[in-house]
Amino acid sequence: MTETYDLHCHSTASDGALSPTELVRRAHQFGVTSLALTDHDTVAGITEAQTAASATGIKLIPGIELSSSWQNKCFHIVGLGIDPEYPPLREATRNLQIMRTERAEKIAEKLEKKGISGALEAVKKAAGDGMITRSHFADFLLSQFHVSAQQEAFDRYLGAGKAAFVPTTWSELDRVVNWITESGGIAVLAHPLRYNLTASWMKRLLTAFKEVGGLGIEVVTGHYNADEIRRSANYATKFELAGSIGSDFHNPANQWVELGKLAPLPANIKPIWELLGN
Ligand code: AMP
Ligand code: MN
Ligand code: MN
Ligand code: MN
């Protein structure tokens, strides 16, 4: 049987719209046979996803998408095949939840100064027990007609340097990769083209990432076109990294990104799933 992989997606444990169960069912419906749940800075959805996956007959790969800092910039590192019970990883996620709540309070204060009130209550309600992310603020701004699109919320308020931006110091790249690796997982650089790095910065980043134990890079993500896949594949080849594919699915309302609807990994790239034990 041919496998269909989707190794990057989000549930209500972070900024996804679907519960882990709904997400797994949707993945199955769209033909995914191996799904990695990779919520932002949390493993809280994995137990539920695992139960739903067993019932549905698809393979669930425990994952996470950790925010990291390197050279004062934020990079997302996907951990695949992690042990969600690994104590240092658990502790890290507990600290990240506190940090994200404090950050949310500061973002809300900044919005308040711009005459926008009620943000904190709204994002806390929307996130429930899950991680509060800037996506929750974007949804709130949209629902209150302060902006007319998610992107506009980032462009005007939430993006780096904008009115309600709160600079965050995430854990350093080496620490983040260590949490993943020591819990038995594989560290993958998420959506490499999203950081807008020059070729020389990309070289420095990937060299540093490999030095600390990074093994993979996302070559295909939900919305990459052929040229972007080619560019990412070139980085995989040049830096001898395995290639991953993942939709980065958040919400069924986004018609451009769907679970499992991904271009194949280019044939010359070593698939990351060859590194994942069964
Ligand atoms: P955070 O981790 O709280 O900083 O939130 C980051 C999340 O916000 C990302 O995972 C995306 O889901 C979303 N996001 C970040 N930048 C944008 C953007 N420019 N447009 C839409 N969504 C974005
Ligand atoms: Mn997100
Ligand atoms: Mn990301
Ligand atoms: Mn993501």
PDB file of C-alpha atoms and ligand atoms in Angstrom:
ATOM      1  CA  MET A   1       0.000   0.000   0.000  1.00  0.00           C
ATOM      2  CA  THR A   2       1.292   3.460  -0.750  1.00  0.00           C
ATOM      3  CA  GLU A   3       1.643   5.623   2.301  1.00  0.00           C
ATOM      4  CA  THR A   4       0.353   9.183   2.402  1.00  0.00           C
ATOM      5  CA  TYR A   5       2.209  11.302   4.909  1.00  0.00           C
ATOM      6  CA  ASP A   6       1.256  14.585   6.492  1.00  0.00           C
ATOM      7  CA  LEU A   7       3.824  15.469   9.115  1.00  0.00           C
ATOM      8  CA  HIS A   8       2.770  18.940  10.269  1.00  0.00           C
ATOM      9  CA  CYS A   9      -0.663  20.076  11.497  1.00  0.00           C
ATOM     10  CA  HIS A  10      -2.418  21.799  14.385  1.00  0.00           C
ATOM     11  CA  SER A  11      -5.370  21.041  16.645  1.00  0.00           C
ATOM     12  CA  THR A  12      -7.258  22.985  19.307  1.00  0.00           C
ATOM     13  CA  ALA A  13      -4.362  22.180  21.659  1.00  0.00           C
ATOM     14  CA  SER A  14      -2.762  25.217  19.955  1.00  0.00           C
ATOM     15  CA  ASP A  15      -4.135  27.343  17.109  1.00  0.00           C
ATOM     16  CA  GLY A  16      -5.953  24.710  15.076  1.00  0.00           C
ATOM     17  CA  ALA A  17      -9.720  24.821  14.590  1.00  0.00           C
ATOM     18  CA  LEU A  18     -10.340  21.064  14.955  1.00  0.00           C
ATOM     19  CA  SER A  19     -10.062  18.910  18.047  1.00  0.00           C
ATOM     20  CA  PRO A  20      -7.425  16.166  17.837  1.00  0.00           C
ATOM     21  CA  THR A  21     -10.207  13.637  17.137  1.00  0.00           C
ATOM     22  CA  GLU A  22     -11.770  15.738  14.379  1.00  0.00           C
ATOM     23  CA  LEU A  23      -8.343  16.340  12.881  1.00  0.00           C
ATOM     24  CA  VAL A  24      -7.478  12.637  12.756  1.00  0.00           C
ATOM     25  CA  ARG A  25     -10.857  11.804  11.210  1.00  0.00           C
ATOM     26  CA  ARG A  26     -10.422  14.489   8.576  1.00  0.00           C
ATOM     27  CA  ALA A  27      -6.899  13.272   7.791  1.00  0.00           C
ATOM     28  CA  HIS A  28      -8.270   9.750   7.320  1.00  0.00           C
ATOM     29  CA  GLN A  29     -11.045  11.102   5.092  1.00  0.00           C
ATOM     30  CA  PHE A  30      -8.429  12.779   2.880  1.00  0.00           C
ATOM     31  CA  GLY A  31      -6.388   9.596   2.555  1.00  0.00           C
ATOM     32  CA  VAL A  32      -3.589  10.278   5.048  1.00  0.00           C
ATOM     33  CA  THR A  33      -2.099   7.046   6.394  1.00  0.00           C
ATOM     34  CA  SER A  34       0.586   8.584   8.667  1.00  0.00           C
ATOM     35  CA  LEU A  35      -0.178  11.826  10.462  1.00  0.00           C
ATOM     36  CA  ALA A  36       2.053  13.803  12.815  1.00  0.00           C
ATOM     37  CA  LEU A  37       0.223  16.127  15.193  1.00  0.00           C
ATOM     38  CA  THR A  38       2.588  19.074  15.737  1.00  0.00           C
ATOM     39  CA  ASP A  39       0.909  21.676  17.907  1.00  0.00           C
ATOM     40  CA  HIS A  40       2.778  24.842  18.875  1.00  0.00           C
ATOM     41  CA  ASP A  41       4.810  24.235  22.035  1.00  0.00           C
ATOM     42  CA  THR A  42       2.504  21.540  23.417  1.00  0.00           C
ATOM     43  CA  VAL A  43       1.907  17.795  23.392  1.00  0.00           C
ATOM     44  CA  ALA A  44      -1.505  18.126  25.046  1.00  0.00           C
ATOM     45  CA  GLY A  45      -3.450  16.853  22.024  1.00  0.00           C
ATOM     46  CA  ILE A  46      -1.456  13.713  21.417  1.00  0.00           C
ATOM     47  CA  THR A  47      -3.241  11.267  23.730  1.00  0.00           C
ATOM     48  CA  GLU A  48      -6.617  12.108  22.221  1.00  0.00           C
ATOM     49  CA  ALA A  49      -5.189  11.972  18.689  1.00  0.00           C
ATOM     50  CA  GLN A  50      -3.612   8.591  19.402  1.00  0.00           C
ATOM     51  CA  THR A  51      -6.950   7.162  20.563  1.00  0.00           C
ATOM     52  CA  ALA A  52      -8.723   8.513  17.480  1.00  0.00           C
ATOM     53  CA  ALA A  53      -5.958   7.210  15.211  1.00  0.00           C
ATOM     54  CA  SER A  54      -6.186   3.693  16.684  1.00  0.00           C
ATOM     55  CA  ALA A  55      -9.948   3.727  16.148  1.00  0.00           C
ATOM     56  CA  THR A  56      -9.602   5.001  12.576  1.00  0.00           C
ATOM     57  CA  GLY A  57      -6.677   2.823  11.569  1.00  0.00           C
ATOM     58  CA  ILE A  58      -4.199   5.547  10.704  1.00  0.00           C
ATOM     59  CA  LYS A  59      -0.737   5.859  12.165  1.00  0.00           C
ATOM     60  CA  LEU A  60      -0.204   8.780  14.503  1.00  0.00           C
ATOM     61  CA  ILE A  61       3.316  10.103  14.902  1.00  0.00           C
ATOM     62  CA  PRO A  62       3.649  12.092  18.139  1.00  0.00           C
ATOM     63  CA  GLY A  63       5.023  15.512  17.289  1.00  0.00           C
ATOM     64  CA  ILE A  64       5.420  19.123  18.332  1.00  0.00           C
ATOM     65  CA  GLU A  65       6.292  22.436  16.693  1.00  0.00           C
ATOM     66  CA  LEU A  66       8.613  24.253  19.054  1.00  0.00           C
ATOM     67  CA  SER A  67       9.402  27.956  18.826  1.00  0.00           C
ATOM     68  CA  SER A  68      13.144  28.619  19.103  1.00  0.00           C
ATOM     69  CA  SER A  69      15.508  31.563  19.041  1.00  0.00           C
ATOM     70  CA  TRP A  70      18.664  31.709  17.009  1.00  0.00           C
ATOM     71  CA  GLN A  71      20.543  34.961  16.416  1.00  0.00           C
ATOM     72  CA  ASN A  72      17.571  36.767  17.980  1.00  0.00           C
ATOM     73  CA  LYS A  73      15.194  35.485  15.343  1.00  0.00           C
ATOM     74  CA  CYS A  74      12.368  32.995  15.809  1.00  0.00           C
ATOM     75  CA  PHE A  75      12.513  29.646  14.023  1.00  0.00           C
ATOM     76  CA  HIS A  76      10.010  26.814  14.225  1.00  0.00           C
ATOM     77  CA  ILE A  77      11.398  23.354  14.805  1.00  0.00           C
ATOM     78  CA  VAL A  78       9.146  20.364  14.249  1.00  0.00           C
ATOM     79  CA  GLY A  79       9.896  17.338  16.407  1.00  0.00           C
ATOM     80  CA  LEU A  80       8.712  14.024  14.966  1.00  0.00           C
ATOM     81  CA  GLY A  81       8.471  10.728  16.826  1.00  0.00           C
ATOM     82  CA  ILE A  82       9.014  12.367  20.207  1.00  0.00           C
ATOM     83  CA  ASP A  83       8.104  10.783  23.507  1.00  0.00           C
ATOM     84  CA  PRO A  84       5.421  13.148  24.814  1.00  0.00           C
ATOM     85  CA  GLU A  85       6.026  11.891  28.344  1.00  0.00           C
ATOM     86  CA  TYR A  86       9.729  12.801  28.373  1.00  0.00           C
ATOM     87  CA  PRO A  87      10.000  14.902  31.577  1.00  0.00           C
ATOM     88  CA  PRO A  88      12.261  17.742  30.308  1.00  0.00           C
ATOM     89  CA  LEU A  89       9.984  18.194  27.290  1.00  0.00           C
ATOM     90  CA  ARG A  90       6.913  18.227  29.539  1.00  0.00           C
ATOM     91  CA  GLU A  91       8.549  20.810  31.771  1.00  0.00           C
ATOM     92  CA  ALA A  92       9.466  22.916  28.758  1.00  0.00           C
ATOM     93  CA  THR A  93       5.863  22.917  27.534  1.00  0.00           C
ATOM     94  CA  ARG A  94       4.606  23.900  30.992  1.00  0.00           C
ATOM     95  CA  ASN A  95       6.995  26.865  31.008  1.00  0.00           C
ATOM     96  CA  LEU A  96       6.004  27.766  27.464  1.00  0.00           C
ATOM     97  CA  GLN A  97       2.353  27.851  28.442  1.00  0.00           C
ATOM     98  CA  ILE A  98       3.114  30.327  31.248  1.00  0.00           C
ATOM     99  CA  MET A  99       5.259  32.381  28.899  1.00  0.00           C
ATOM    100  CA  ARG A 100       2.554  32.445  26.224  1.00  0.00           C
ATOM    101  CA  THR A 101      -0.085  33.523  28.753  1.00  0.00           C
ATOM    102  CA  GLU A 102       2.128  36.380  29.999  1.00  0.00           C
ATOM    103  CA  ARG A 103       2.858  37.378  26.419  1.00  0.00           C
ATOM    104  CA  ALA A 104      -0.872  37.378  25.658  1.00  0.00           C
ATOM    105  CA  GLU A 105      -1.450  39.755  28.571  1.00  0.00           C
ATOM    106  CA  LYS A 106       1.144  42.145  27.134  1.00  0.00           C
ATOM    107  CA  ILE A 107      -0.297  41.921  23.616  1.00  0.00           C
ATOM    108  CA  ALA A 108      -3.748  42.688  25.034  1.00  0.00           C
ATOM    109  CA  GLU A 109      -2.355  45.715  26.925  1.00  0.00           C
ATOM    110  CA  LYS A 110      -0.876  47.048  23.698  1.00  0.00           C
ATOM    111  CA  LEU A 111      -4.167  46.562  21.891  1.00  0.00           C
ATOM    112  CA  GLU A 112      -5.938  48.310  24.744  1.00  0.00           C
ATOM    113  CA  LYS A 113      -3.677  51.332  24.176  1.00  0.00           C
ATOM    114  CA  LYS A 114      -4.857  51.330  20.571  1.00  0.00           C
ATOM    115  CA  GLY A 115      -8.442  51.465  21.807  1.00  0.00           C
ATOM    116  CA  ILE A 116      -9.155  47.764  21.324  1.00  0.00           C
ATOM    117  CA  SER A 117     -10.507  46.177  24.467  1.00  0.00           C
ATOM    118  CA  GLY A 118     -11.607  42.691  25.422  1.00  0.00           C
ATOM    119  CA  ALA A 119      -8.803  40.851  23.617  1.00  0.00           C
ATOM    120  CA  LEU A 120      -7.444  38.932  26.594  1.00  0.00           C
ATOM    121  CA  GLU A 121     -10.801  37.521  27.630  1.00  0.00           C
ATOM    122  CA  ALA A 122     -11.561  36.560  24.040  1.00  0.00           C
ATOM    123  CA  VAL A 123      -8.271  34.773  23.331  1.00  0.00           C
ATOM    124  CA  LYS A 124      -8.351  32.968  26.676  1.00  0.00           C
ATOM    125  CA  LYS A 125     -11.850  31.750  25.925  1.00  0.00           C
ATOM    126  CA  ALA A 126     -10.906  30.686  22.400  1.00  0.00           C
ATOM    127  CA  ALA A 127      -7.727  28.890  23.465  1.00  0.00           C
ATOM    128  CA  GLY A 128      -9.366  27.120  26.409  1.00  0.00           C
ATOM    129  CA  ASP A 129      -6.736  24.854  27.964  1.00  0.00           C
ATOM    130  CA  GLY A 130      -4.590  25.155  24.845  1.00  0.00           C
ATOM    131  CA  MET A 131      -1.691  27.416  23.968  1.00  0.00           C
ATOM    132  CA  ILE A 132      -2.572  31.050  23.233  1.00  0.00           C
ATOM    133  CA  THR A 133      -1.004  32.145  19.953  1.00  0.00           C
ATOM    134  CA  ARG A 134      -1.041  35.263  17.840  1.00  0.00           C
ATOM    135  CA  SER A 135      -3.539  33.458  15.584  1.00  0.00           C
ATOM    136  CA  HIS A 136      -6.062  33.716  18.411  1.00  0.00           C
ATOM    137  CA  PHE A 137      -5.520  37.474  18.495  1.00  0.00           C
ATOM    138  CA  ALA A 138      -5.861  37.646  14.721  1.00  0.00           C
ATOM    139  CA  ASP A 139      -9.187  35.782  14.936  1.00  0.00           C
ATOM    140  CA  PHE A 140     -10.380  38.183  17.643  1.00  0.00           C
ATOM    141  CA  LEU A 141      -9.403  41.277  15.618  1.00  0.00           C
ATOM    142  CA  LEU A 142     -11.178  39.817  12.617  1.00  0.00           C
ATOM    143  CA  SER A 143     -14.324  38.956  14.587  1.00  0.00           C
ATOM    144  CA  GLN A 144     -14.491  42.527  15.929  1.00  0.00           C
ATOM    145  CA  PHE A 145     -13.983  44.012  12.447  1.00  0.00           C
ATOM    146  CA  HIS A 146     -10.737  45.748  13.379  1.00  0.00           C
ATOM    147  CA  VAL A 147      -9.235  44.029  10.333  1.00  0.00           C
ATOM    148  CA  SER A 148     -10.735  42.349   7.307  1.00  0.00           C
ATOM    149  CA  ALA A 149      -8.299  39.426   7.007  1.00  0.00           C
ATOM    150  CA  GLN A 150      -5.930  37.389   9.225  1.00  0.00           C
ATOM    151  CA  GLN A 151      -2.986  38.699   7.261  1.00  0.00           C
ATOM    152  CA  GLU A 152      -4.042  42.289   7.916  1.00  0.00           C
ATOM    153  CA  ALA A 153      -4.059  41.539  11.661  1.00  0.00           C
ATOM    154  CA  PHE A 154      -0.384  40.571  11.395  1.00  0.00           C
ATOM    155  CA  ASP A 155       0.482  43.458   9.077  1.00  0.00           C
ATOM    156  CA  ARG A 156      -1.110  46.089  11.300  1.00  0.00           C
ATOM    157  CA  TYR A 157      -0.913  44.761  14.852  1.00  0.00           C
ATOM    158  CA  LEU A 158       0.741  41.403  15.496  1.00  0.00           C
ATOM    159  CA  GLY A 159       3.701  41.143  13.134  1.00  0.00           C
ATOM    160  CA  ALA A 160       7.281  42.024  14.152  1.00  0.00           C
ATOM    161  CA  GLY A 161       7.546  45.701  15.011  1.00  0.00           C
ATOM    162  CA  LYS A 162       3.805  46.386  14.639  1.00  0.00           C
ATOM    163  CA  ALA A 163       1.547  48.122  17.168  1.00  0.00           C
ATOM    164  CA  ALA A 164       0.802  45.118  19.387  1.00  0.00           C
ATOM    165  CA  PHE A 165       3.989  43.138  18.812  1.00  0.00           C
ATOM    166  CA  VAL A 166       5.625  41.769  21.939  1.00  0.00           C
ATOM    167  CA  PRO A 167       9.184  40.592  21.338  1.00  0.00           C
ATOM    168  CA  THR A 168       9.617  37.103  22.757  1.00  0.00           C
ATOM    169  CA  THR A 169      12.786  35.294  23.687  1.00  0.00           C
ATOM    170  CA  TRP A 170      12.229  31.632  22.969  1.00  0.00           C
ATOM    171  CA  SER A 171      14.637  28.936  24.089  1.00  0.00           C
ATOM    172  CA  GLU A 172      17.814  28.723  22.069  1.00  0.00           C
ATOM    173  CA  LEU A 173      17.932  26.453  19.044  1.00  0.00           C
ATOM    174  CA  ASP A 174      20.350  23.940  20.611  1.00  0.00           C
ATOM    175  CA  ARG A 175      18.133  23.479  23.684  1.00  0.00           C
ATOM    176  CA  VAL A 176      15.034  23.032  21.580  1.00  0.00           C
ATOM    177  CA  VAL A 177      16.690  20.464  19.313  1.00  0.00           C
ATOM    178  CA  ASN A 178      17.980  18.658  22.413  1.00  0.00           C
ATOM    179  CA  TRP A 179      14.504  18.340  23.923  1.00  0.00           C
ATOM    180  CA  ILE A 180      13.365  16.710  20.703  1.00  0.00           C
ATOM    181  CA  THR A 181      16.373  14.477  20.177  1.00  0.00           C
ATOM    182  CA  GLU A 182      16.655  13.340  23.783  1.00  0.00           C
ATOM    183  CA  SER A 183      12.984  12.406  23.812  1.00  0.00           C
ATOM    184  CA  GLY A 184      13.710  10.050  20.916  1.00  0.00           C
ATOM    185  CA  GLY A 185      12.496  12.383  18.160  1.00  0.00           C
ATOM    186  CA  ILE A 186      13.877  13.907  14.981  1.00  0.00           C
ATOM    187  CA  ALA A 187      14.278  17.674  14.631  1.00  0.00           C
ATOM    188  CA  VAL A 188      13.076  19.219  11.379  1.00  0.00           C
ATOM    189  CA  LEU A 189      13.321  22.870  10.348  1.00  0.00           C
ATOM    190  CA  ALA A 190       9.746  23.966   9.587  1.00  0.00           C
ATOM    191  CA  HIS A 191       8.784  25.999   6.489  1.00  0.00           C
ATOM    192  CA  PRO A 192      12.356  27.136   5.664  1.00  0.00           C
ATOM    193  CA  LEU A 193      11.350  29.831   3.194  1.00  0.00           C
ATOM    194  CA  ARG A 194       9.070  31.654   5.631  1.00  0.00           C
ATOM    195  CA  TYR A 195      11.975  33.317   7.434  1.00  0.00           C
ATOM    196  CA  ASN A 196      13.005  35.368   4.401  1.00  0.00           C
ATOM    197  CA  LEU A 197      16.677  34.617   4.926  1.00  0.00           C
ATOM    198  CA  THR A 198      19.351  35.402   2.377  1.00  0.00           C
ATOM    199  CA  ALA A 199      21.316  32.430   1.057  1.00  0.00           C
ATOM    200  CA  SER A 200      24.227  33.203   3.366  1.00  0.00           C
ATOM    201  CA  TRP A 201      22.001  33.424   6.450  1.00  0.00           C
ATOM    202  CA  MET A 202      20.285  30.203   5.431  1.00  0.00           C
ATOM    203  CA  LYS A 203      23.704  28.590   5.204  1.00  0.00           C
ATOM    204  CA  ARG A 204      24.608  29.773   8.700  1.00  0.00           C
ATOM    205  CA  LEU A 205      21.267  28.630  10.086  1.00  0.00           C
ATOM    206  CA  LEU A 206      21.405  25.171   8.528  1.00  0.00           C
ATOM    207  CA  THR A 207      25.029  24.705   9.563  1.00  0.00           C
ATOM    208  CA  ALA A 208      24.129  25.612  13.157  1.00  0.00           C
ATOM    209  CA  PHE A 209      21.002  23.432  13.029  1.00  0.00           C
ATOM    210  CA  LYS A 210      23.003  20.416  11.862  1.00  0.00           C
ATOM    211  CA  GLU A 211      25.712  21.028  14.437  1.00  0.00           C
ATOM    212  CA  VAL A 212      23.208  20.730  17.257  1.00  0.00           C
ATOM    213  CA  GLY A 213      21.624  17.578  15.828  1.00  0.00           C
ATOM    214  CA  GLY A 214      18.967  18.753  13.361  1.00  0.00           C
ATOM    215  CA  LEU A 215      18.281  16.051  10.777  1.00  0.00           C
ATOM    216  CA  GLY A 216      15.504  17.273   8.532  1.00  0.00           C
ATOM    217  CA  ILE A 217      13.977  20.163   6.648  1.00  0.00           C
ATOM    218  CA  GLU A 218      10.457  20.631   5.320  1.00  0.00           C
ATOM    219  CA  VAL A 219      10.643  20.448   1.562  1.00  0.00           C
ATOM    220  CA  VAL A 220       6.919  20.360   0.828  1.00  0.00           C
ATOM    221  CA  THR A 221       4.411  22.336   2.867  1.00  0.00           C
ATOM    222  CA  GLY A 222       0.751  22.973   2.096  1.00  0.00           C
ATOM    223  CA  HIS A 223       1.081  26.047  -0.019  1.00  0.00           C
ATOM    224  CA  TYR A 224       4.516  25.651  -1.616  1.00  0.00           C
ATOM    225  CA  ASN A 225       4.628  25.956  -5.382  1.00  0.00           C
ATOM    226  CA  ALA A 226       7.003  24.005  -7.616  1.00  0.00           C
ATOM    227  CA  ASP A 227       9.725  26.639  -7.440  1.00  0.00           C
ATOM    228  CA  GLU A 228       9.580  26.783  -3.631  1.00  0.00           C
ATOM    229  CA  ILE A 229       9.770  22.990  -3.424  1.00  0.00           C
ATOM    230  CA  ARG A 230      12.806  23.071  -5.687  1.00  0.00           C
ATOM    231  CA  ARG A 231      14.508  25.706  -3.532  1.00  0.00           C
ATOM    232  CA  SER A 232      13.809  23.814  -0.311  1.00  0.00           C
ATOM    233  CA  ALA A 233      14.926  20.540  -1.895  1.00  0.00           C
ATOM    234  CA  ASN A 234      18.192  22.231  -2.854  1.00  0.00           C
ATOM    235  CA  TYR A 235      18.802  23.092   0.789  1.00  0.00           C
ATOM    236  CA  ALA A 236      18.077  19.476   1.758  1.00  0.00           C
ATOM    237  CA  THR A 237      20.584  18.203  -0.783  1.00  0.00           C
ATOM    238  CA  LYS A 238      23.273  20.767  -0.083  1.00  0.00           C
ATOM    239  CA  PHE A 239      23.135  20.351   3.688  1.00  0.00           C
ATOM    240  CA  GLU A 240      22.459  16.601   3.625  1.00  0.00           C
ATOM    241  CA  LEU A 241      19.171  16.867   5.472  1.00  0.00           C
ATOM    242  CA  ALA A 242      16.254  14.477   5.108  1.00  0.00           C
ATOM    243  CA  GLY A 243      13.118  15.988   3.598  1.00  0.00           C
ATOM    244  CA  SER A 244       9.753  16.215   5.308  1.00  0.00           C
ATOM    245  CA  ILE A 245       6.295  16.980   3.979  1.00  0.00           C
ATOM    246  CA  GLY A 246       3.489  18.510   6.007  1.00  0.00           C
ATOM    247  CA  SER A 247       0.482  20.652   5.262  1.00  0.00           C
ATOM    248  CA  ASP A 248       0.702  22.943   8.340  1.00  0.00           C
ATOM    249  CA  PHE A 249      -3.077  22.563   8.351  1.00  0.00           C
ATOM    250  CA  HIS A 250      -4.875  24.820  10.860  1.00  0.00           C
ATOM    251  CA  ASN A 251      -8.440  25.309   9.728  1.00  0.00           C
ATOM    252  CA  PRO A 252     -10.845  23.750   7.193  1.00  0.00           C
ATOM    253  CA  ALA A 253     -11.955  27.295   6.343  1.00  0.00           C
ATOM    254  CA  ASN A 254      -8.613  27.835   4.610  1.00  0.00           C
ATOM    255  CA  GLN A 255      -9.367  26.325   1.249  1.00  0.00           C
ATOM    256  CA  TRP A 256      -5.736  26.527   0.105  1.00  0.00           C
ATOM    257  CA  VAL A 257      -4.385  24.079   2.667  1.00  0.00           C
ATOM    258  CA  GLU A 258      -5.794  20.609   3.238  1.00  0.00           C
ATOM    259  CA  LEU A 259      -4.607  17.580   5.189  1.00  0.00           C
ATOM    260  CA  GLY A 260      -2.661  15.187   2.997  1.00  0.00           C
ATOM    261  CA  LYS A 261      -3.012  17.307  -0.142  1.00  0.00           C
ATOM    262  CA  LEU A 262       0.693  17.683  -0.768  1.00  0.00           C
ATOM    263  CA  ALA A 263       3.068  17.430  -3.671  1.00  0.00           C
ATOM    264  CA  PRO A 264       5.296  14.354  -3.444  1.00  0.00           C
ATOM    265  CA  LEU A 265       8.767  14.619  -1.996  1.00  0.00           C
ATOM    266  CA  PRO A 266      11.227  14.994  -4.911  1.00  0.00           C
ATOM    267  CA  ALA A 267      12.710  11.578  -5.707  1.00  0.00           C
ATOM    268  CA  ASN A 268      16.328  12.560  -4.962  1.00  0.00           C
ATOM    269  CA  ILE A 269      15.533  13.650  -1.387  1.00  0.00           C
ATOM    270  CA  LYS A 270      15.930  11.250   1.514  1.00  0.00           C
ATOM    271  CA  PRO A 271      12.479  10.898   3.118  1.00  0.00           C
ATOM    272  CA  ILE A 272      12.355  11.790   6.799  1.00  0.00           C
ATOM    273  CA  TRP A 273      10.078   8.787   7.449  1.00  0.00           C
ATOM    274  CA  GLU A 274      13.007   6.487   6.739  1.00  0.00           C
ATOM    275  CA  LEU A 275      14.490   7.861   9.965  1.00  0.00           C
ATOM    276  CA  LEU A 276      11.332   7.330  11.986  1.00  0.00           C
ATOM    277  CA  GLY A 277      11.128   3.975  13.755  1.00  0.00           C
ATOM    278  CA  ASN A 278       7.917   2.022  13.551  1.00  0.00           C
TER     279      ASN A 278
HETATM  280  P1  AMP B   1       2.867  32.632  17.728  1.00  0.00           P
HETATM  281  O1  AMP B   1       3.542  31.286  17.785  1.00  0.00           O
HETATM  282  O2  AMP B   1       1.962  32.866  18.894  1.00  0.00           O
HETATM  283  O3  AMP B   1       3.824  33.743  17.475  1.00  0.00           O
HETATM  284  O4  AMP B   1       1.862  32.583  16.519  1.00  0.00           O
HETATM  285  C1  AMP B   1       2.340  32.175  15.299  1.00  0.00           C
HETATM  286  C2  AMP B   1       1.193  31.634  14.477  1.00  0.00           C
HETATM  287  O5  AMP B   1       0.478  32.712  13.913  1.00  0.00           O
HETATM  288  C3  AMP B   1       1.710  30.843  13.302  1.00  0.00           C
HETATM  289  O6  AMP B   1       1.855  29.507  13.618  1.00  0.00           O
HETATM  290  C4  AMP B   1       0.647  31.029  12.274  1.00  0.00           C
HETATM  291  O7  AMP B   1      -0.392  30.120  12.497  1.00  0.00           O
HETATM  292  C5  AMP B   1       0.162  32.416  12.569  1.00  0.00           C
HETATM  293  N1  AMP B   1       0.827  33.436  11.735  1.00  0.00           N
HETATM  294  C6  AMP B   1       2.049  33.971  11.895  1.00  0.00           C
HETATM  295  N2  AMP B   1       2.302  34.912  10.958  1.00  0.00           N
HETATM  296  C7  AMP B   1       1.180  34.975  10.201  1.00  0.00           C
HETATM  297  C8  AMP B   1       0.801  35.765   9.096  1.00  0.00           C
HETATM  298  N3  AMP B   1       1.614  36.685   8.569  1.00  0.00           N
HETATM  299  N4  AMP B   1      -0.422  35.562   8.572  1.00  0.00           N
HETATM  300  C9  AMP B   1      -1.257  34.644   9.104  1.00  0.00           C
HETATM  301  N5  AMP B   1      -0.951  33.864  10.148  1.00  0.00           N
HETATM  302  C10 AMP B   1       0.258  34.025  10.705  1.00  0.00           C
HETATM  303 MN    MN B   2      -0.017  28.286  13.889  1.00  0.00          MN
HETATM  304 MN    MN B   3       5.291  27.381  12.072  1.00  0.00          MN
HETATM  305 MN    MN B   4       2.719  24.957  12.070  1.00  0.00          MN
END
